[in-house]
Amino acid sequence: MSLLGAAEIRVLAAELDLKPAKSLGQNFVIDGNICRKIVRLAQVSSDDVALEIGPGLGSLTLALLDEAAAVVAVEIDQRLARQLPITVAAHSLRKENLTVINEDALHISYLPQAPTVMVANLPYNVSVPVLLHFLERFPTLRSGVVMVQAEVADRLIARPGTKDYGIPSVKAAWWAQMSHVGAVSRSVFWPAPNVDSKLVGFVRRQTPGDDAMRRVVFAAIDAAFAQRRKMLRSALGSWLGSSAIAESVLVKAGIDPKLRGEALEIEDYCAIANALRDLAIEF
Ligand code: SAM
């Protein structure tokens, strides 16, 4: 199957009268080799149902259709969603293997096929919520490779105690093992973005608790990083009602109350959730 190149992307955009919207993170990949590389890095096989968020003009979709049993693509822009099957039919014999859903990815709670692998050049303004949303809603997703803004990639894979470590790092760690799998030059996009991009890989892990526990853990993470320069007894105190209560919870969890949220691993936040349960503290 032939992939899309720079000239074809521009022709398609002109035919659709498409002015790439910054608000939708519309930077389209114009280099088929990059798309093949991403699909290879994601180890997509003929057993996979690949999920692509934001297929745009179809650069990555075509490469995915070459390898996966099926591709489910969620695109918010109606013009792009309508055009995609037409583009695919012109380039591939596998158009029956593509399902396009014209919706905001953040509102998707059902897909016609259970996705096994996520491969996407994510819209940069919603990349973290989209990733967390699909990891939560679709437990069949076992792994993936996503392209995101370089700073976001650094946050997703950051370790405790580093400047990049924050809410995305800890929440992503609840669901998966994240890793850096490559950098992408600005020159492979049209229009060229004014930020750098990186590829992040993920492999789902066994979650450290059930969904009720996750909600408590995520609330603790939000509270700890809402005041990230403050000690945990104070940062969690605002959430739990007082610093004294927060201190008793942290001691019960075996965590020094003078630490900051950025020092804790996901397992430490789980210990806080367990301590809240053991101490029967409501919040
Ligand atoms: N995959 C294409 C490529 O690599 O050339 C396009 C990637 S472009 C960075 C992001 C795409 O996501 C755009 O097509 C945009 O319209 C779409 N998009 C933006 N926000 C979205 C959302 N909330 N849900 C689904 N698609 C979205």
PDB file of N, CA, C and O in Angstrom, residues 160-205:
ATOM      1  N   PRO A 160      10.255   9.808  40.326  1.00  0.00           N
ATOM      2  CA  PRO A 160      10.105  10.682  41.494  1.00  0.00           C
ATOM      3  C   PRO A 160      11.376  11.488  41.763  1.00  0.00           C
ATOM      4  O   PRO A 160      12.476  11.019  41.516  1.00  0.00           O
ATOM      5  N   GLY A 161      11.169  12.705  42.258  1.00  0.00           N
ATOM      6  CA  GLY A 161      12.302  13.533  42.646  1.00  0.00           C
ATOM      7  C   GLY A 161      12.905  14.329  41.514  1.00  0.00           C
ATOM      8  O   GLY A 161      13.815  15.124  41.721  1.00  0.00           O
ATOM      9  N   THR A 162      12.398  14.166  40.294  1.00  0.00           N
ATOM     10  CA  THR A 162      12.928  14.935  39.174  1.00  0.00           C
ATOM     11  C   THR A 162      11.978  16.094  38.871  1.00  0.00           C
ATOM     12  O   THR A 162      10.814  16.065  39.273  1.00  0.00           O
ATOM     13  N   LYS A 163      12.479  17.090  38.142  1.00  0.00           N
ATOM     14  CA  LYS A 163      11.656  18.294  37.913  1.00  0.00           C
ATOM     15  C   LYS A 163      10.424  18.004  37.051  1.00  0.00           C
ATOM     16  O   LYS A 163       9.418  18.689  37.151  1.00  0.00           O
ATOM     17  N   ASP A 164      10.507  16.983  36.209  1.00  0.00           N
ATOM     18  CA  ASP A 164       9.385  16.674  35.317  1.00  0.00           C
ATOM     19  C   ASP A 164       8.308  15.822  35.983  1.00  0.00           C
ATOM     20  O   ASP A 164       7.230  15.611  35.411  1.00  0.00           O
ATOM     21  N   TYR A 165       8.614  15.295  37.166  1.00  0.00           N
ATOM     22  CA  TYR A 165       7.682  14.374  37.817  1.00  0.00           C
ATOM     23  C   TYR A 165       6.457  15.145  38.307  1.00  0.00           C
ATOM     24  O   TYR A 165       6.575  16.161  38.997  1.00  0.00           O
ATOM     25  N   GLY A 166       5.275  14.682  37.935  1.00  0.00           N
ATOM     26  CA  GLY A 166       4.052  15.378  38.327  1.00  0.00           C
ATOM     27  C   GLY A 166       2.844  14.481  38.154  1.00  0.00           C
ATOM     28  O   GLY A 166       2.972  13.252  38.046  1.00  0.00           O
ATOM     29  N   ILE A 167       1.683  15.118  38.094  1.00  0.00           N
ATOM     30  CA  ILE A 167       0.433  14.348  38.039  1.00  0.00           C
ATOM     31  C   ILE A 167       0.423  13.344  36.873  1.00  0.00           C
ATOM     32  O   ILE A 167       0.088  12.166  37.079  1.00  0.00           O
ATOM     33  N   PRO A 168       0.817  13.751  35.633  1.00  0.00           N
ATOM     34  CA  PRO A 168       0.778  12.760  34.536  1.00  0.00           C
ATOM     35  C   PRO A 168       1.680  11.557  34.818  1.00  0.00           C
ATOM     36  O   PRO A 168       1.313  10.414  34.507  1.00  0.00           O
ATOM     37  N   SER A 169       2.854  11.793  35.413  1.00  0.00           N
ATOM     38  CA  SER A 169       3.790  10.692  35.685  1.00  0.00           C
ATOM     39  C   SER A 169       3.167   9.669  36.632  1.00  0.00           C
ATOM     40  O   SER A 169       3.233   8.456  36.399  1.00  0.00           O
ATOM     41  N   VAL A 170       2.588  10.168  37.735  1.00  0.00           N
ATOM     42  CA  VAL A 170       2.089   9.219  38.749  1.00  0.00           C
ATOM     43  C   VAL A 170       0.815   8.511  38.281  1.00  0.00           C
ATOM     44  O   VAL A 170       0.666   7.308  38.486  1.00  0.00           O
ATOM     45  N   LYS A 171      -0.074   9.285  37.620  1.00  0.00           N
ATOM     46  CA  LYS A 171      -1.323   8.647  37.170  1.00  0.00           C
ATOM     47  C   LYS A 171      -1.042   7.634  36.068  1.00  0.00           C
ATOM     48  O   LYS A 171      -1.625   6.550  36.046  1.00  0.00           O
ATOM     49  N   ALA A 172      -0.150   7.982  35.154  1.00  0.00           N
ATOM     50  CA  ALA A 172       0.180   7.015  34.085  1.00  0.00           C
ATOM     51  C   ALA A 172       0.786   5.754  34.692  1.00  0.00           C
ATOM     52  O   ALA A 172       0.522   4.641  34.217  1.00  0.00           O
ATOM     53  N   ALA A 173       1.571   5.917  35.758  1.00  0.00           N
ATOM     54  CA  ALA A 173       2.227   4.761  36.386  1.00  0.00           C
ATOM     55  C   ALA A 173       1.221   3.818  37.049  1.00  0.00           C
ATOM     56  O   ALA A 173       1.531   2.654  37.304  1.00  0.00           O
ATOM     57  N   TRP A 174       0.031   4.337  37.365  1.00  0.00           N
ATOM     58  CA  TRP A 174      -1.014   3.435  37.892  1.00  0.00           C
ATOM     59  C   TRP A 174      -1.365   2.366  36.844  1.00  0.00           C
ATOM     60  O   TRP A 174      -1.592   1.212  37.149  1.00  0.00           O
ATOM     61  N   TRP A 175      -1.406   2.819  35.584  1.00  0.00           N
ATOM     62  CA  TRP A 175      -1.886   1.939  34.515  1.00  0.00           C
ATOM     63  C   TRP A 175      -0.800   1.170  33.798  1.00  0.00           C
ATOM     64  O   TRP A 175      -1.045   0.056  33.308  1.00  0.00           O
ATOM     65  N   ALA A 176       0.361   1.798  33.647  1.00  0.00           N
ATOM     66  CA  ALA A 176       1.309   1.221  32.686  1.00  0.00           C
ATOM     67  C   ALA A 176       2.748   1.595  33.001  1.00  0.00           C
ATOM     68  O   ALA A 176       3.021   2.544  33.730  1.00  0.00           O
ATOM     69  N   GLN A 177       3.626   0.816  32.401  1.00  0.00           N
ATOM     70  CA  GLN A 177       5.047   1.115  32.401  1.00  0.00           C
ATOM     71  C   GLN A 177       5.292   2.002  31.176  1.00  0.00           C
ATOM     72  O   GLN A 177       4.998   1.573  30.048  1.00  0.00           O
ATOM     73  N   MET A 178       5.779   3.216  31.412  1.00  0.00           N
ATOM     74  CA  MET A 178       5.963   4.158  30.301  1.00  0.00           C
ATOM     75  C   MET A 178       7.447   4.232  29.943  1.00  0.00           C
ATOM     76  O   MET A 178       8.303   4.151  30.831  1.00  0.00           O
ATOM     77  N   SER A 179       7.743   4.418  28.669  1.00  0.00           N
ATOM     78  CA  SER A 179       9.151   4.558  28.283  1.00  0.00           C
ATOM     79  C   SER A 179       9.298   5.475  27.059  1.00  0.00           C
ATOM     80  O   SER A 179       8.361   5.644  26.281  1.00  0.00           O
ATOM     81  N   HIS A 180      10.472   6.038  26.956  1.00  0.00           N
ATOM     82  CA  HIS A 180      10.783   6.907  25.827  1.00  0.00           C
ATOM     83  C   HIS A 180      11.267   6.014  24.690  1.00  0.00           C
ATOM     84  O   HIS A 180      12.184   5.230  24.889  1.00  0.00           O
ATOM     85  N   VAL A 181      10.635   6.124  23.518  1.00  0.00           N
ATOM     86  CA  VAL A 181      11.075   5.223  22.439  1.00  0.00           C
ATOM     87  C   VAL A 181      11.603   5.962  21.208  1.00  0.00           C
ATOM     88  O   VAL A 181      11.971   5.335  20.230  1.00  0.00           O
ATOM     89  N   GLY A 182      11.642   7.297  21.248  1.00  0.00           N
ATOM     90  CA  GLY A 182      12.224   7.993  20.100  1.00  0.00           C
ATOM     91  C   GLY A 182      11.856   9.464  20.058  1.00  0.00           C
ATOM     92  O   GLY A 182      10.928   9.900  20.749  1.00  0.00           O
ATOM     93  N   ALA A 183      12.595  10.214  19.249  1.00  0.00           N
ATOM     94  CA  ALA A 183      12.289  11.637  19.039  1.00  0.00           C
ATOM     95  C   ALA A 183      11.849  11.807  17.585  1.00  0.00           C
ATOM     96  O   ALA A 183      12.184  10.989  16.733  1.00  0.00           O
ATOM     97  N   VAL A 184      11.096  12.864  17.335  1.00  0.00           N
ATOM     98  CA  VAL A 184      10.579  13.097  15.984  1.00  0.00           C
ATOM     99  C   VAL A 184      10.905  14.538  15.576  1.00  0.00           C
ATOM    100  O   VAL A 184      10.622  15.479  16.325  1.00  0.00           O
ATOM    101  N   SER A 185      11.477  14.677  14.394  1.00  0.00           N
ATOM    102  CA  SER A 185      11.866  16.014  13.928  1.00  0.00           C
ATOM    103  C   SER A 185      10.632  16.833  13.540  1.00  0.00           C
ATOM    104  O   SER A 185       9.649  16.298  13.025  1.00  0.00           O
ATOM    105  N   ARG A 186      10.732  18.156  13.761  1.00  0.00           N
ATOM    106  CA  ARG A 186       9.617  19.040  13.389  1.00  0.00           C
ATOM    107  C   ARG A 186       9.355  19.028  11.885  1.00  0.00           C
ATOM    108  O   ARG A 186       8.267  19.354  11.422  1.00  0.00           O
ATOM    109  N   SER A 187      10.389  18.653  11.131  1.00  0.00           N
ATOM    110  CA  SER A 187      10.278  18.752   9.673  1.00  0.00           C
ATOM    111  C   SER A 187       9.357  17.679   9.075  1.00  0.00           C
ATOM    112  O   SER A 187       9.041  17.733   7.891  1.00  0.00           O
ATOM    113  N   VAL A 188       8.927  16.705   9.881  1.00  0.00           N
ATOM    114  CA  VAL A 188       8.050  15.667   9.304  1.00  0.00           C
ATOM    115  C   VAL A 188       6.573  16.049   9.381  1.00  0.00           C
ATOM    116  O   VAL A 188       5.700  15.252   9.043  1.00  0.00           O
ATOM    117  N   PHE A 189       6.314  17.285   9.855  1.00  0.00           N
ATOM    118  CA  PHE A 189       4.908  17.706   9.989  1.00  0.00           C
ATOM    119  C   PHE A 189       4.568  18.842   9.029  1.00  0.00           C
ATOM    120  O   PHE A 189       5.413  19.667   8.697  1.00  0.00           O
ATOM    121  N   TRP A 190       3.300  18.867   8.655  1.00  0.00           N
ATOM    122  CA  TRP A 190       2.744  20.055   8.005  1.00  0.00           C
ATOM    123  C   TRP A 190       1.468  20.435   8.742  1.00  0.00           C
ATOM    124  O   TRP A 190       0.601  19.588   8.881  1.00  0.00           O
ATOM    125  N   PRO A 191       1.347  21.665   9.195  1.00  0.00           N
ATOM    126  CA  PRO A 191       2.422  22.643   9.295  1.00  0.00           C
ATOM    127  C   PRO A 191       3.419  22.237  10.372  1.00  0.00           C
ATOM    128  O   PRO A 191       3.058  21.491  11.294  1.00  0.00           O
ATOM    129  N   ALA A 192       4.677  22.715  10.278  1.00  0.00           N
ATOM    130  CA  ALA A 192       5.684  22.374  11.290  1.00  0.00           C
ATOM    131  C   ALA A 192       5.263  23.009  12.619  1.00  0.00           C
ATOM    132  O   ALA A 192       4.954  24.196  12.655  1.00  0.00           O
ATOM    133  N   PRO A 193       5.212  22.208  13.687  1.00  0.00           N
ATOM    134  CA  PRO A 193       4.812  22.776  14.978  1.00  0.00           C
ATOM    135  C   PRO A 193       5.950  23.603  15.581  1.00  0.00           C
ATOM    136  O   PRO A 193       7.099  23.445  15.175  1.00  0.00           O
ATOM    137  N   ASN A 194       5.631  24.447  16.552  1.00  0.00           N
ATOM    138  CA  ASN A 194       6.727  25.179  17.187  1.00  0.00           C
ATOM    139  C   ASN A 194       7.163  24.528  18.497  1.00  0.00           C
ATOM    140  O   ASN A 194       7.717  25.171  19.378  1.00  0.00           O
ATOM    141  N   VAL A 195       6.898  23.234  18.609  1.00  0.00           N
ATOM    142  CA  VAL A 195       7.387  22.448  19.754  1.00  0.00           C
ATOM    143  C   VAL A 195       7.992  21.146  19.206  1.00  0.00           C
ATOM    144  O   VAL A 195       7.660  20.721  18.099  1.00  0.00           O
ATOM    145  N   ASP A 196       8.869  20.540  20.013  1.00  0.00           N
ATOM    146  CA  ASP A 196       9.441  19.246  19.613  1.00  0.00           C
ATOM    147  C   ASP A 196       8.493  18.120  20.017  1.00  0.00           C
ATOM    148  O   ASP A 196       7.660  18.280  20.912  1.00  0.00           O
ATOM    149  N   SER A 197       8.667  16.983  19.365  1.00  0.00           N
ATOM    150  CA  SER A 197       7.809  15.823  19.666  1.00  0.00           C
ATOM    151  C   SER A 197       8.654  14.610  20.040  1.00  0.00           C
ATOM    152  O   SER A 197       9.791  14.486  19.575  1.00  0.00           O
ATOM    153  N   LYS A 198       8.066  13.753  20.841  1.00  0.00           N
ATOM    154  CA  LYS A 198       8.728  12.493  21.196  1.00  0.00           C
ATOM    155  C   LYS A 198       7.713  11.359  21.142  1.00  0.00           C
ATOM    156  O   LYS A 198       6.496  11.594  21.246  1.00  0.00           O
ATOM    157  N   LEU A 199       8.256  10.158  21.031  1.00  0.00           N
ATOM    158  CA  LEU A 199       7.412   8.963  21.054  1.00  0.00           C
ATOM    159  C   LEU A 199       7.507   8.321  22.436  1.00  0.00           C
ATOM    160  O   LEU A 199       8.612   8.099  22.945  1.00  0.00           O
ATOM    161  N   VAL A 200       6.356   8.035  22.992  1.00  0.00           N
ATOM    162  CA  VAL A 200       6.296   7.371  24.302  1.00  0.00           C
ATOM    163  C   VAL A 200       5.653   6.003  24.109  1.00  0.00           C
ATOM    164  O   VAL A 200       4.594   5.899  23.481  1.00  0.00           O
ATOM    165  N   GLY A 201       6.295   4.978  24.644  1.00  0.00           N
ATOM    166  CA  GLY A 201       5.714   3.645  24.605  1.00  0.00           C
ATOM    167  C   GLY A 201       5.096   3.317  25.952  1.00  0.00           C
ATOM    168  O   GLY A 201       5.542   3.826  26.982  1.00  0.00           O
ATOM    169  N   PHE A 202       4.066   2.503  25.942  1.00  0.00           N
ATOM    170  CA  PHE A 202       3.532   2.026  27.222  1.00  0.00           C
ATOM    171  C   PHE A 202       3.146   0.563  27.137  1.00  0.00           C
ATOM    172  O   PHE A 202       2.790   0.059  26.064  1.00  0.00           O
ATOM    173  N   VAL A 203       3.302  -0.117  28.271  1.00  0.00           N
ATOM    174  CA  VAL A 203       2.866  -1.509  28.395  1.00  0.00           C
ATOM    175  C   VAL A 203       2.024  -1.568  29.658  1.00  0.00           C
ATOM    176  O   VAL A 203       2.485  -1.178  30.737  1.00  0.00           O
ATOM    177  N   ARG A 204       0.804  -2.037  29.509  1.00  0.00           N
ATOM    178  CA  ARG A 204      -0.088  -2.070  30.662  1.00  0.00           C
ATOM    179  C   ARG A 204       0.464  -2.973  31.752  1.00  0.00           C
ATOM    180  O   ARG A 204       1.035  -4.035  31.478  1.00  0.00           O
ATOM    181  N   ARG A 205       0.326  -2.560  32.976  1.00  0.00           N
ATOM    182  CA  ARG A 205       0.730  -3.374  34.117  1.00  0.00           C
ATOM    183  C   ARG A 205      -0.533  -3.778  34.888  1.00  0.00           C
ATOM    184  O   ARG A 205      -1.615  -3.229  34.640  1.00  0.00           O
TER     185      ARG A 205
END
